[in-house]
Structure formats: structure tokens, C-alpha cells
mmCIF file of C-alpha atoms in Angstrom:
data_model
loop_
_atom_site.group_PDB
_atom_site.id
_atom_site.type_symbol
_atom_site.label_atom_id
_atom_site.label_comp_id
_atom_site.label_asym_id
_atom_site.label_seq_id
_atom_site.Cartn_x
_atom_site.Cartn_y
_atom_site.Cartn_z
ATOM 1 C CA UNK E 1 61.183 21.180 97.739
ATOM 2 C CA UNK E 2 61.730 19.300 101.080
ATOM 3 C CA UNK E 3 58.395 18.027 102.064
ATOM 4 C CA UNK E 4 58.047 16.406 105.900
ATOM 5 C CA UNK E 5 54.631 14.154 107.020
ATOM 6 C CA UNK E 6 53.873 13.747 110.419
ATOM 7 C CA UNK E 7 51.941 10.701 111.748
ATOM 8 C CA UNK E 8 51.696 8.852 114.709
ATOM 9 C CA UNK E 9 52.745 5.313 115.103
ATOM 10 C CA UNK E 10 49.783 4.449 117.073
ATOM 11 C CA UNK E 11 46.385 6.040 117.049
ATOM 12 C CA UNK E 12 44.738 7.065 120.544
ATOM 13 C CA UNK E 13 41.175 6.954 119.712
ATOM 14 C CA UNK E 14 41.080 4.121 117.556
ATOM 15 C CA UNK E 15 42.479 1.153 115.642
ATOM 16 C CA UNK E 16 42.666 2.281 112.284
ATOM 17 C CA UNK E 17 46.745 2.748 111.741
ATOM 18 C CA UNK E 18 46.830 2.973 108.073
ATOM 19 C CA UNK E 19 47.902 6.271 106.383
ATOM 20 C CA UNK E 20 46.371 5.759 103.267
ATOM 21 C CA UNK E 21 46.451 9.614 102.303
ATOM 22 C CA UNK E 22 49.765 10.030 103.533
ATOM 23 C CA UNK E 23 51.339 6.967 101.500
ATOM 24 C CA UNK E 24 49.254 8.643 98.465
ATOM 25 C CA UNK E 25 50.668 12.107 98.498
ATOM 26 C CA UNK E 26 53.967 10.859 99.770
ATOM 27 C CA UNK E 27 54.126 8.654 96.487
ATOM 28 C CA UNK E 28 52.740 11.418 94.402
ATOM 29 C CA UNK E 29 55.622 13.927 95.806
ATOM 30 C CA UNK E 30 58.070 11.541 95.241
ATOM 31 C CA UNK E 31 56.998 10.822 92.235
ATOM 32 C CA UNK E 32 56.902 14.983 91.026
ATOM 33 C CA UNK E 33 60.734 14.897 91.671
ATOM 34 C CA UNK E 34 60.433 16.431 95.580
ATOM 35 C CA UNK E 35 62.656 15.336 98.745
ATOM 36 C CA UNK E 36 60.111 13.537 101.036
ATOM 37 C CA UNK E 37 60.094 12.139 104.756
ATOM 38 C CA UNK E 38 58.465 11.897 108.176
ATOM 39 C CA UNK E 39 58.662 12.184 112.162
ATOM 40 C CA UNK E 40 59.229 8.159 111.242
ATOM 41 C CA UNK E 41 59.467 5.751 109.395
ATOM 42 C CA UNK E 42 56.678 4.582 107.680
ATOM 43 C CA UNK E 43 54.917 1.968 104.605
ATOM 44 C CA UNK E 44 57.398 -0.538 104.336
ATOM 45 C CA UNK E 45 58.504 -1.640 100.586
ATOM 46 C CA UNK E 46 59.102 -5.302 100.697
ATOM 47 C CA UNK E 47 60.158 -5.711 96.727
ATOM 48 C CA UNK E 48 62.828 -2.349 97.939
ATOM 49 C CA UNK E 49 63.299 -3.407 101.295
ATOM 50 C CA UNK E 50 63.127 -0.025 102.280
ATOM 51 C CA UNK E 51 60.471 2.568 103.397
ATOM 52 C CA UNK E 52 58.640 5.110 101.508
ATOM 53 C CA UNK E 53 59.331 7.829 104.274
ATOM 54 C CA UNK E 54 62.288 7.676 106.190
ATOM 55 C CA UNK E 55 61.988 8.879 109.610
ATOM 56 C CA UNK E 56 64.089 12.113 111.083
ATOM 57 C CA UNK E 57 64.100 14.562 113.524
ATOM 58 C CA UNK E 58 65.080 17.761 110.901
ATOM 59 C CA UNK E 59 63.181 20.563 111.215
ATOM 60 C CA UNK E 60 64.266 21.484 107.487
ATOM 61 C CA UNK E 61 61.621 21.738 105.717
ATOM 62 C CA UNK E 62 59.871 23.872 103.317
ATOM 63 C CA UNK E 63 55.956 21.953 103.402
ATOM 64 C CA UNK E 64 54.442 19.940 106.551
ATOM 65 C CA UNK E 65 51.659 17.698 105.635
ATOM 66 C CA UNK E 66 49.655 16.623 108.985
ATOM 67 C CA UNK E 67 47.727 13.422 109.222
ATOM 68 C CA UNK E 68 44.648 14.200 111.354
ATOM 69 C CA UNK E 69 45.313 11.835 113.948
ATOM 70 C CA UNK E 70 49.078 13.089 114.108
ATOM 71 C CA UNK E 71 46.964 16.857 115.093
ATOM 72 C CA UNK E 72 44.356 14.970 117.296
ATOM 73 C CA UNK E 73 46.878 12.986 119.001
ATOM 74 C CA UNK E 74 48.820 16.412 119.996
ATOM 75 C CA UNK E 75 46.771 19.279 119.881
ATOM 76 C CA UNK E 76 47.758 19.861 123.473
ATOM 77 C CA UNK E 77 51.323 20.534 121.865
ATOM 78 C CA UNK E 78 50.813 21.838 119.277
ATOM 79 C CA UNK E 79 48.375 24.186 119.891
ATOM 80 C CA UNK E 80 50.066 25.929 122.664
ATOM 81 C CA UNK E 81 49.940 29.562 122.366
ATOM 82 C CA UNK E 82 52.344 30.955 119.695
ATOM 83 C CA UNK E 83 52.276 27.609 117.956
ATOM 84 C CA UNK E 84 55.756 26.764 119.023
ATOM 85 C CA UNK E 85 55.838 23.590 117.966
ATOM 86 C CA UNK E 86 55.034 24.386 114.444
ATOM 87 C CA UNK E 87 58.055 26.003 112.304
ATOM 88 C CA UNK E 88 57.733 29.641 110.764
ATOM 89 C CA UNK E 89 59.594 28.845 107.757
ATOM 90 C CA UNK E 90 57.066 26.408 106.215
ATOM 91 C CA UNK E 91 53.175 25.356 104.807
ATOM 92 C CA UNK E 92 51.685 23.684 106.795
ATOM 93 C CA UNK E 93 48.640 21.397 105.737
ATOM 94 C CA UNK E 94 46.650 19.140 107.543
ATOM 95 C CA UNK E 95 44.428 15.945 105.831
ATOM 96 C CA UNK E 96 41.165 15.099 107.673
ATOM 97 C CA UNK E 97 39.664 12.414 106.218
ATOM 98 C CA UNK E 98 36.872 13.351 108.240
ATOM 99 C CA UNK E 99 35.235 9.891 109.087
ATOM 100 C CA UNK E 100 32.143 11.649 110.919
ATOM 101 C CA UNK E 101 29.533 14.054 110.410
ATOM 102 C CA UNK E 102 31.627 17.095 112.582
ATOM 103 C CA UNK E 103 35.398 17.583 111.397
ATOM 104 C CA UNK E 104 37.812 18.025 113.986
ATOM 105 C CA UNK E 105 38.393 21.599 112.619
ATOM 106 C CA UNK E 106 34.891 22.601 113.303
ATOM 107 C CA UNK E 107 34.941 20.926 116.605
ATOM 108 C CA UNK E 108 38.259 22.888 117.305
ATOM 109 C CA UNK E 109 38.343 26.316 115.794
ATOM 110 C CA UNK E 110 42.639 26.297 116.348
ATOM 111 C CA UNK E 111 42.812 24.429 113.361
ATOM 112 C CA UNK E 112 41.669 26.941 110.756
ATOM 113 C CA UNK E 113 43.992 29.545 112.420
ATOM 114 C CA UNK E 114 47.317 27.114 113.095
ATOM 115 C CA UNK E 115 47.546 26.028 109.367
ATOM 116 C CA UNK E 116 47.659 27.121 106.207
ATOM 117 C CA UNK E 117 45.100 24.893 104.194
ATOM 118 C CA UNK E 118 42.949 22.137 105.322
ATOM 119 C CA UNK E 119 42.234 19.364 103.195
ATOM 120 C CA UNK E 120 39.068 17.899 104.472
ATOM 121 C CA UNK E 121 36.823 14.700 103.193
ATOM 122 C CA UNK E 122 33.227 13.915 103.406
ATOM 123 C CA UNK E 123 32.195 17.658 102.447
ATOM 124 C CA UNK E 124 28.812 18.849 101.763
ATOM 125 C CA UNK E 125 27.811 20.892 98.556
ATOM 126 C CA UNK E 126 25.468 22.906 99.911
ATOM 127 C CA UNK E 127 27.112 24.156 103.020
ATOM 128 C CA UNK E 128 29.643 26.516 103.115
ATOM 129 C CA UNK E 129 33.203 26.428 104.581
ATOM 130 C CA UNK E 130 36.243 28.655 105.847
ATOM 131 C CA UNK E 131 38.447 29.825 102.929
ATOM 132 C CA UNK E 132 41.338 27.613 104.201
ATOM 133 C CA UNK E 133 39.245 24.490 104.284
ATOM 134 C CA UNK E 134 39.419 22.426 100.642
ATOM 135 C CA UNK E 135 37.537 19.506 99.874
ATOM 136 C CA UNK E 136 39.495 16.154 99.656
ATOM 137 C CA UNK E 137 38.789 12.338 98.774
ATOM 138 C CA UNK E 138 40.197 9.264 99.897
ATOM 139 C CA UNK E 139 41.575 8.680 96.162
ATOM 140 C CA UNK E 140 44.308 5.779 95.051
ATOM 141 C CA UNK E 141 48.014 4.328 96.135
ATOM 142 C CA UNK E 142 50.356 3.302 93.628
ATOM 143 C CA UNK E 143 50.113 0.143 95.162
ATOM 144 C CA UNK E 144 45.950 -0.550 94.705
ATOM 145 C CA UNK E 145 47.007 0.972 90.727
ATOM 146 C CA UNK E 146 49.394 -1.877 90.787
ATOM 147 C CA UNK E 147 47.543 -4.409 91.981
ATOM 148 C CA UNK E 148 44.384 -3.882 89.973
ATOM 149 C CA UNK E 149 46.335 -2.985 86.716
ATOM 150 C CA UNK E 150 47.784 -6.751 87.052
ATOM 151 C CA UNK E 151 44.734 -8.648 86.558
ATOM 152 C CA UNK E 152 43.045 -5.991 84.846
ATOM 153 C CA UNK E 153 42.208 -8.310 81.313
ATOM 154 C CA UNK E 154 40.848 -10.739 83.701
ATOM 155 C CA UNK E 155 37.565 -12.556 82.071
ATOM 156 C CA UNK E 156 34.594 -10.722 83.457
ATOM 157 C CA UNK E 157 31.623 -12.080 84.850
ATOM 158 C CA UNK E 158 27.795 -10.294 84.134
ATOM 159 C CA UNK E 159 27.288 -9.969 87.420
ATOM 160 C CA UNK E 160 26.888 -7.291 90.197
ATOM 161 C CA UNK E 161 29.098 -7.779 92.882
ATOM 162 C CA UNK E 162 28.884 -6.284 96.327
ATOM 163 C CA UNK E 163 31.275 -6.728 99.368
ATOM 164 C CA UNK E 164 30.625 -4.935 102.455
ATOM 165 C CA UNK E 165 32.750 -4.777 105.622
ATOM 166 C CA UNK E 166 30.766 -2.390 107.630
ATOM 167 C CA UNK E 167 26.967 -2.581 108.076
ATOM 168 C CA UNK E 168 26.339 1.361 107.567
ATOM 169 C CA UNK E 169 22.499 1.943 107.623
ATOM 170 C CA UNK E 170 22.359 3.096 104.378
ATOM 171 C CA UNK E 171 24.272 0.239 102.574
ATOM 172 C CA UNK E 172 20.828 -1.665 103.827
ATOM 173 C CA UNK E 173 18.779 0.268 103.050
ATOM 174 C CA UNK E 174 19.633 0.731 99.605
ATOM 175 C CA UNK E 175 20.924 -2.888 99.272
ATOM 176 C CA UNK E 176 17.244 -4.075 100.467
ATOM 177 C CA UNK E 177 15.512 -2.318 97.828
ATOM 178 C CA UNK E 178 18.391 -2.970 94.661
ATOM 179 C CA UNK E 179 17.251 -6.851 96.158
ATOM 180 C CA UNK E 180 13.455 -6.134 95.515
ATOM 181 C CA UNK E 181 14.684 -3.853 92.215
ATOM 182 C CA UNK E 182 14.113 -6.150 88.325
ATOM 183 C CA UNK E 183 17.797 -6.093 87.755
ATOM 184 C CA UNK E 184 19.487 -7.131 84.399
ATOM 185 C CA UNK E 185 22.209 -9.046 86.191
ATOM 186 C CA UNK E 186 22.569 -10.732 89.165
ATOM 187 C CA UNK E 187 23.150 -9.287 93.029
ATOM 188 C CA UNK E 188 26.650 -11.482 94.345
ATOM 189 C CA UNK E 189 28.286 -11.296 97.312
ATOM 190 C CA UNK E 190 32.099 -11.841 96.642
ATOM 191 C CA UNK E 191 33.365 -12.535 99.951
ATOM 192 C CA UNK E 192 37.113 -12.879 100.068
ATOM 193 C CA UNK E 193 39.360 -15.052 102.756
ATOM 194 C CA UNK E 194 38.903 -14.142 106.214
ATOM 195 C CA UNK E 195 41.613 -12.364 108.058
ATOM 196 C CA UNK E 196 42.713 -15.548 110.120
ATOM 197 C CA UNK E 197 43.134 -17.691 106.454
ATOM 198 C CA UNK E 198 45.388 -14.586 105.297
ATOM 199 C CA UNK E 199 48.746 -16.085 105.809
ATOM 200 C CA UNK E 200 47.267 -19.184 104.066
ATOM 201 C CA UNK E 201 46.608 -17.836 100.729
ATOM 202 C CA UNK E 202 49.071 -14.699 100.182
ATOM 203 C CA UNK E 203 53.059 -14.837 99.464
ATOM 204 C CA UNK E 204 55.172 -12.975 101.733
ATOM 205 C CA UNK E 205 55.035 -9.598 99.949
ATOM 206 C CA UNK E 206 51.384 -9.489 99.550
ATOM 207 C CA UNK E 207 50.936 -10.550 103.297
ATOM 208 C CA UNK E 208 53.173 -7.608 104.253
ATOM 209 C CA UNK E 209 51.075 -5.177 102.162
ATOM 210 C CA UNK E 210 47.876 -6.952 103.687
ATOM 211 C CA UNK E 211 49.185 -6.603 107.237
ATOM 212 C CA UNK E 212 49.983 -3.146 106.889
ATOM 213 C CA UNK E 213 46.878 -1.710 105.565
ATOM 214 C CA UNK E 214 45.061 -3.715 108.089
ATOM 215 C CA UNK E 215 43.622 -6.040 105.539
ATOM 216 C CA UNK E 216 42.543 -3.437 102.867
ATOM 217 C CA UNK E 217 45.393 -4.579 100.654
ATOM 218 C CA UNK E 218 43.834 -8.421 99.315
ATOM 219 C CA UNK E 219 44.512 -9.746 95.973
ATOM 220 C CA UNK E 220 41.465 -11.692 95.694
ATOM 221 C CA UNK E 221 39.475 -8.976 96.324
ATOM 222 C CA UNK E 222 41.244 -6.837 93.953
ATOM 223 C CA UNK E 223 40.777 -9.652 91.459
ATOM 224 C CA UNK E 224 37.195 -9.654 92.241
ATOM 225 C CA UNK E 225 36.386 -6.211 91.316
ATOM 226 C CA UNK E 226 37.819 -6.444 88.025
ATOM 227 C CA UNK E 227 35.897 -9.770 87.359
ATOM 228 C CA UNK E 228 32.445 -8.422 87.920
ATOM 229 C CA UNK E 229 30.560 -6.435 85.337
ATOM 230 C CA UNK E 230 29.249 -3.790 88.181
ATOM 231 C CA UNK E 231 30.054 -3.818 91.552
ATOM 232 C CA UNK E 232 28.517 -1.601 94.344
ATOM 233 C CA UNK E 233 30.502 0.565 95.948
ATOM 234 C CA UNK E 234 28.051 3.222 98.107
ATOM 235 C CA UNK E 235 28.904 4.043 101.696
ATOM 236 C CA UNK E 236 27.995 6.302 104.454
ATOM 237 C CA UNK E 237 25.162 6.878 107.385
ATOM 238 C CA UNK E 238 21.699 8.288 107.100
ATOM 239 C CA UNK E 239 20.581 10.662 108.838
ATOM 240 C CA UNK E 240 17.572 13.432 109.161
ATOM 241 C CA UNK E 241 18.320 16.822 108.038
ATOM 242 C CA UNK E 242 19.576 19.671 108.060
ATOM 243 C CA UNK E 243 23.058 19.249 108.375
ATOM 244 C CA UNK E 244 24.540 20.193 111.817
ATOM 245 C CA UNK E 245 27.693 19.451 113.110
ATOM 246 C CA UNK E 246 27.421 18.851 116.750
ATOM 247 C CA UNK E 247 24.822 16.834 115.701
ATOM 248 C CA UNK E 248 23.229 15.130 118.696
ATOM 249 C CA UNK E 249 23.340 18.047 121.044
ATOM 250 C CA UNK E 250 19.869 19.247 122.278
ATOM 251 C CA UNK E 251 19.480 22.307 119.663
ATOM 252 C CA UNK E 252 20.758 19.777 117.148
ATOM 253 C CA UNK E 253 17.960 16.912 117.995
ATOM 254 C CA UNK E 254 14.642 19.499 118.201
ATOM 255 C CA UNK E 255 16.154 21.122 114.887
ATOM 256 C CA UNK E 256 15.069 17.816 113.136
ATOM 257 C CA UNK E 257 12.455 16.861 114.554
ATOM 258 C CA UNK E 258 10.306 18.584 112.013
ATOM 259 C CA UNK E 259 12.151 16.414 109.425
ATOM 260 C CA UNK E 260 11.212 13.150 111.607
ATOM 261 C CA UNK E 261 8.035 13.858 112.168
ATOM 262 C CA UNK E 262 7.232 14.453 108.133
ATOM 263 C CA UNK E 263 9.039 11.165 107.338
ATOM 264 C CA UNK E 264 7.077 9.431 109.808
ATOM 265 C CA UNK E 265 3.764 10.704 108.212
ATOM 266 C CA UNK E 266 4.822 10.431 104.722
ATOM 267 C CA UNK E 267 5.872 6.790 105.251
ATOM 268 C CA UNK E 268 2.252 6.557 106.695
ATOM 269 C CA UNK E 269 0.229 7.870 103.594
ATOM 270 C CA UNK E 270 2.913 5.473 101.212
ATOM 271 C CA UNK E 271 4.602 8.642 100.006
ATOM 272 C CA UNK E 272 8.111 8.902 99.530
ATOM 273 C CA UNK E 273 10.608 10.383 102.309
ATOM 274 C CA UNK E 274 13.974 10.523 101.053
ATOM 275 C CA UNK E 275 13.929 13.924 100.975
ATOM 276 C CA UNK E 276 14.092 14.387 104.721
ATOM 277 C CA UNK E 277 17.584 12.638 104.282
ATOM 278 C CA UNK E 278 20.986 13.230 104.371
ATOM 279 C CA UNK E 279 24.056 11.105 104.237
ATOM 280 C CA UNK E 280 27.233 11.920 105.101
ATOM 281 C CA UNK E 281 30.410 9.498 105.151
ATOM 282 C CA UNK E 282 29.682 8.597 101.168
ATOM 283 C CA UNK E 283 33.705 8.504 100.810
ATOM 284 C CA UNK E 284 35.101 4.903 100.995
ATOM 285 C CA UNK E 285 38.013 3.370 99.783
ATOM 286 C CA UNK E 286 35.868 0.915 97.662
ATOM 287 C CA UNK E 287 34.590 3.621 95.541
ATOM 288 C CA UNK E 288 38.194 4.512 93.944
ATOM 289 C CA UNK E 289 39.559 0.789 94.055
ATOM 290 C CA UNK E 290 36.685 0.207 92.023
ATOM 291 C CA UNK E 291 36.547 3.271 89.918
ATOM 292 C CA UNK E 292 39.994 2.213 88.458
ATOM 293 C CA UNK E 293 39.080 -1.304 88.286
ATOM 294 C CA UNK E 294 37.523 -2.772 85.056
ATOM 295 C CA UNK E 295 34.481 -3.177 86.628
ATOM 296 C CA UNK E 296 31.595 -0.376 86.540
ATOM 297 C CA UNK E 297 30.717 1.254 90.058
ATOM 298 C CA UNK E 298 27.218 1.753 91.379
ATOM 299 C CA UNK E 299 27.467 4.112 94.204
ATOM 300 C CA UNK E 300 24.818 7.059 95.252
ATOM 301 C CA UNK E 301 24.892 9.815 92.723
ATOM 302 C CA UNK E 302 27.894 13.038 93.983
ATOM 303 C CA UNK E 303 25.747 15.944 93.409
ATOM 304 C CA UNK E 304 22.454 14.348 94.050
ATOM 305 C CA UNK E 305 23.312 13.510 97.462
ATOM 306 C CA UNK E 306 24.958 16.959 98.198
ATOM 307 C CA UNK E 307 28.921 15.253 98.405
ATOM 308 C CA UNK E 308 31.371 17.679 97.971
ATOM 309 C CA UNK E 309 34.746 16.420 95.757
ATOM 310 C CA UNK E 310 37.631 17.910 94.187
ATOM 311 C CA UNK E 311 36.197 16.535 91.006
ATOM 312 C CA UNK E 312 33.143 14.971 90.269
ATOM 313 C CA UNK E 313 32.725 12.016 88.323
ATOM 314 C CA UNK E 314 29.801 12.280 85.977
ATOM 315 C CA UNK E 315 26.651 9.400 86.504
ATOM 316 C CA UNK E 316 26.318 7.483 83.405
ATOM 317 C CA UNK E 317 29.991 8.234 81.873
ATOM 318 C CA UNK E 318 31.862 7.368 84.811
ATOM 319 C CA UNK E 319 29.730 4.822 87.096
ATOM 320 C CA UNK E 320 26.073 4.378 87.609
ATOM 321 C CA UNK E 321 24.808 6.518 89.934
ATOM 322 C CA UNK E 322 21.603 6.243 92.228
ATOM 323 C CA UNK E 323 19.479 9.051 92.576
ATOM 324 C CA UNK E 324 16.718 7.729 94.632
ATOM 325 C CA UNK E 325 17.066 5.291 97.941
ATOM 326 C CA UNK E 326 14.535 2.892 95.974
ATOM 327 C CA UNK E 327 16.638 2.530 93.314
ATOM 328 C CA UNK E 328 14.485 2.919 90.312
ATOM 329 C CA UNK E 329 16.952 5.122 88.264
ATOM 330 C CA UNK E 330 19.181 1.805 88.493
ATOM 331 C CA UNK E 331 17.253 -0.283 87.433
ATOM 332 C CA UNK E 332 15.627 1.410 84.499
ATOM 333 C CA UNK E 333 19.359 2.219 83.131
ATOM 334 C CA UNK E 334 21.071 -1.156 83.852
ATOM 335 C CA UNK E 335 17.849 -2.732 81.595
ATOM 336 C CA UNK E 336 18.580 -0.232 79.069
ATOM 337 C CA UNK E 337 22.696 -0.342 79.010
ATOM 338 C CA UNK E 338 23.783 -3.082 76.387
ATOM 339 C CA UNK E 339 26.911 -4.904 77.887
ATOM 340 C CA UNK E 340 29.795 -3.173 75.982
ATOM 341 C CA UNK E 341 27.789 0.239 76.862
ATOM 342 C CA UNK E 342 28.434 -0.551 80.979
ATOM 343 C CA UNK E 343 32.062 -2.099 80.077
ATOM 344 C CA UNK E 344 32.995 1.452 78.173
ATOM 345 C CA UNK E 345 31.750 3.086 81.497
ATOM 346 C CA UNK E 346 34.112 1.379 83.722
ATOM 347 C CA UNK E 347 36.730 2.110 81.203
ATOM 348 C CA UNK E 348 35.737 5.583 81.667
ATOM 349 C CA UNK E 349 35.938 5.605 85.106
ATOM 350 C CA UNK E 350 39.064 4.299 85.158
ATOM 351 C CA UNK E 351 40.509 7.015 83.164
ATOM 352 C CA UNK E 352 38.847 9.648 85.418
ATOM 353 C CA UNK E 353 40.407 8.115 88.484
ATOM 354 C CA UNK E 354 43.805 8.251 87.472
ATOM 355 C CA UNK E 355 43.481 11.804 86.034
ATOM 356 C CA UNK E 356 41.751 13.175 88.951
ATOM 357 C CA UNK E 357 42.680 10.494 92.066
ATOM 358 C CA UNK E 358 46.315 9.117 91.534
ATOM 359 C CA UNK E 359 48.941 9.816 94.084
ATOM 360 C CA UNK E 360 50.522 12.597 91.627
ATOM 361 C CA UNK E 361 47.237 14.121 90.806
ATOM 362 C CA UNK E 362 46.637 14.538 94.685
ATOM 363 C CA UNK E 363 50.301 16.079 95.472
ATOM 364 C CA UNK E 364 48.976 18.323 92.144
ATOM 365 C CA UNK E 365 45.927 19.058 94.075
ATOM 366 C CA UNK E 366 47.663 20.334 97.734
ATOM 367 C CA UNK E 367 50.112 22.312 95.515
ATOM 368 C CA UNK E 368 47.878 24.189 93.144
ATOM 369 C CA UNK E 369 45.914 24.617 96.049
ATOM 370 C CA UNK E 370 48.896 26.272 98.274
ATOM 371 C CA UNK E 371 50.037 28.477 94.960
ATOM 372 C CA UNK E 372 46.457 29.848 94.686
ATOM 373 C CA UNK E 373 46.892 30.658 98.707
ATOM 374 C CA UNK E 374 49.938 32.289 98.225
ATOM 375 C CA UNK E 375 48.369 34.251 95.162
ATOM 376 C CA UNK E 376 45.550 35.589 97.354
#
């Protein structure tokens, strides 16, 4: 099977110009014996000196895989009447990472009917979704496998590590109260080399790789993660409830008000609130670096906090997970966990990932996924 990605060298409406889930299922076709390339060439192989996907211009072609800011970056092309600019003879499947609250294919109703599956992150359990529309996760690279399996018998330290990039409100919150929590081990931040002291402390081939993911590709942090014990790896934005795409239009705001207005009074009378909560954007690329790491993840439990996933790791087998914004479930389970109890959970984990969350597992995914379309 010939099997074409489309991406766009430069991203419009933002700065972020690494394809992670493209290099992922590009690897994982590739690596299931299928012909694979793009509208251009793209993820550089130093150690090959050669890319993953070579660009061309053939229309020949038997599955399209769409990046999401390929679609947003053309939908006045694409999405001309007729869909002319999409071929007849092939699947088509578009990846949405989804890196809001309100998908571009809810936003846009075209999407559902110009292709033939969405795969779309950041889900939610409880809501319900068009046939077409599949729930997806950030997952692993060959590359991350690589460079965590390298230093992967690295002496560990019994310690929880934590290093965050982006301030999301409810990494504080949560961080505030694991602070204030009676923790077995100690809270560390493991800062690695700033961006500028890059070149400084990375060969050639690791600076490429660094440069191209736009700094998400750093040894020492990859080191880091499989020196720590535990290592938190939550994500994502409160917000009051119920869940609404569109969210901040006028129907949107006076539909949780009720929710605001009970959190505001409960938080009064020293009751808890959390319930009037929801948080969407959990998936991060920490959360699988870490899950195969040797480390053990603490990230906000899946199904407690209504996230939606191909699979779903289980709390306590693969990763600690939190069930309550104060934290208490941690705490009471890290005091109870002996040491080799936590280390056989990040083995666990680890295992789980690269059943569920390599790049051949995810090219598994989008064609079981397609077959059962076809089926139906």
C-alpha cells in the first residue's frame, strides 16, 4: 500500500512546526512493510542522511493521512465544492491533535463529510461523537524509544521529578496542593539547558533532532526521566462545566454560570468543588515520554477525569493516577507503595506504551480502524 502525508512547511496560525504524529505513523507504516511519502520532504535522518518522507507531487496513492494544520492551512482548497482537490481513488484521514477545547471538525462541519475517518485527541468520555470521528493520543517516535531505551539502566534517584514548560492552570493547581501533600519522596524540579546553551551541550546529531522538534528532542531531559523514581506528567486547562465547544460564546458563558456560582459557595462553606470541573487538553507529550521511561508517571487519573483514549492505561498498574485536585489519593498510595512496588509500575507502563503507543501500534490503530469502516 502507497501511503501519502500531507503537511505544511510552515504553520499559519502558529509556531509549532513539528509533526510529531505524522513522523509516528510515517515510522510505524514504514515499519509494517508499506511505501510511504509526502507533499515534501520532511524529518531529516542525520545518522541516514536522508529523510523519512520524501517529498512528490504523485497523486498515486491508495491512503492520504492529513495533518490538521495541512487541512486548516487549506480548507479554502480543499473544501471547494466536489472536493476536487482530494482524489477519488483513496482514504483519506485526517489527525487533529486537537490542542483546544473545540476541534476544528466541530468548528467546521466539512470535515466529517470530506474524509473518511478522523482521528481526533483530547476526547471526552462522556460526550458523544460522529461515527467517523476516533479518539487519538499524542503517543511515541522511534526516536524518543531510542533515546530513552539508551540510558534506560541509568541509577535512579527516590525522587519526584517535575518539569513544566507551560504554566497551564491546572499544573498549579494541582502542583500547589502535591507541595502542601506528606509525600514519601521529594518534589524536584529537573530543569534541563536552556534553548540558547543547546548548541553548547549536544553533538551535531542530537542538535539536529533538538532543532527540529523545536526543542522537545533533549537528552538530558530524556536522561532525567529515567533517573527519577516518579515524575509528574499531568497537563491541560480547567475549566467550569459542562462541556461546550464554542465555549466562550454567550449561550456557552450563562450555561455555566450555575457551575460558578456553586463553586464559589462551596469554596465559601470549606466544601470541596472539584466537581464543578472539567479539564480538557490532559494529552501531552510528557505523559508517553515518561510512560516508556523507567520512571513511574503521576498524571490525573483517564477515566476519572472523563479523557477519552484509544486505550487506557490502568491507575496503580501503569502510573499513579490522581483522582482528586487535592491530591490525597497520591499521597496515601505513594506512603503505602514500597520502592520496588512503584519501580514494577513504571516497568509496567513501559510495556503498555509500546503495546498500545509505538509508531507501529498507531499505523495498527488508523488501519484497523479504516478495515472496520470499510466493513460497515
Amino acid at each position: 500500500m502507497k501511503v501519502k502525508f500531507f503537511i505544511t512547511p510552515v504553520y499559519p496560525y502558529g509556531d509549532d512546526h513539528y509533526y510529531h504524529e505524522i513522523i509516528a505513523l510515517a515510522e510505524g507504516f514504514k515499519g509494517l512493510g508499506h511505501e510511504v511519502f509526502s507533499n515534501h520532504d520532511y524529518w531529516f535522518i542525520p545518522e541516514q542522511s536522508q529523510f523519512l518522507l520524501q517529498g512528490s507531487k504523485s497523486t498515486a496513492f491508495d491512503l492520504g493521512i492529513y495533518d490538521y494544520r495541512y487541512a486548516r492551512s487549506f480548507e479554502h482548497l480543499l473544501f471547494r465544492e466536489g472536493f476536487p482537490n482530494f482524489p477519488n481513488h483513496a482514504k483519506l484521514v485526517l489527525i487533529d491533535r486537537n490542542d483546544g477545547i473545540s476541534p476544528i471538525w466541530e468548528l467546521n462541519k466539512t470535515y466529517v463529510k470530506a474524509f473518511d475517518l478522523i482521528f481526533s485527541g483530547n476526547l471526552f468520555i462522556s460526550k458523544s461523537y460522529p461515527t467517523k470521528v476516533k479518539p487519538w493520543a499524542i503517543g511515541l517516535t522511534s526516536r524518543q524509544m531510542k533515546y530513552l531505551d539508551f540510558r534506560s539502566r541509568a541509577e535512579m534517584k527516590d525522587q519526584i521529578g517535575y518539569n513544566f514548560r507551560i504554566g497551564h492552570n491546572m499544573r498549579k493547581v494541582v502542583f500547589d496542593n502535591l507541595q502542601a501533600c506528606d509525600l514519601p519522596y521529594q518534589l524536584v524540579n529537573e530543569v534541563t539547558h536552556k534553548q540558547q546553551e543547546v548548541v553548547e551541550v549536544l553533538n551535531k546529531i542530537d542538535s539536529s533532532y533538538n532543532s527540529a522538534s523545536t526543542g522537545r528532542h533533549h537528552p538530558e531531559y530524556f536522561n532525567k526521566l529515567n533517573t527519577n523514581l516518579l515524575f509528574l506528567t499531568f497537563g491541560g486547562y480547567l475549566e467550569y462545566k459542562p462541556i461546550r465547544y464554542r465555549p466562550y460564546n454567550f449561550e456557552s458563558r450563562v450555561s455555566r454560570k450555575f457551575f460558578h456560582l456553586r463553586a464559589r459557595l462551596e469554596r465559601v462553606l470549606g466544601l470541596s468543588d472539584e466537581h464543578n470541573y472539567l479539564v480538557y487538553q490532559q494529552d501531552n507529550f510528557r505523559f508517553w515520554e515518561a510512560m516508556y521511561s523507567s520512571t513511574c508517571p503521576i498524571s490525573l487519573e483517564t477515566e476519572k477525569w472523563d479523557y477519552l483514549l484509544p486505550e487506557n492505561p490502568v491507575n496503580g498498574i501503569h502510573y499513579i493516577g490522581i483522582t482528586d485536585l487535592k491530591c490525597s489519593n497520591v499521597s496515601d498510595k505513594l506512603n503505602k507503595l514500597a520502592r520496588e512496588e512503584i519501580k514494577m509500575i513504571g516497568s509496567n507502563g513501559k510495556q503498555w506504551a509500546f503495546q498500545h503507543y509505538s509508531p507501529t501500534a498507531q499505523a495498527k490503530r488508523v488501519l484497523n480502524s479504516l478495515n472496520e469502516e470499510i466493513t460497515n
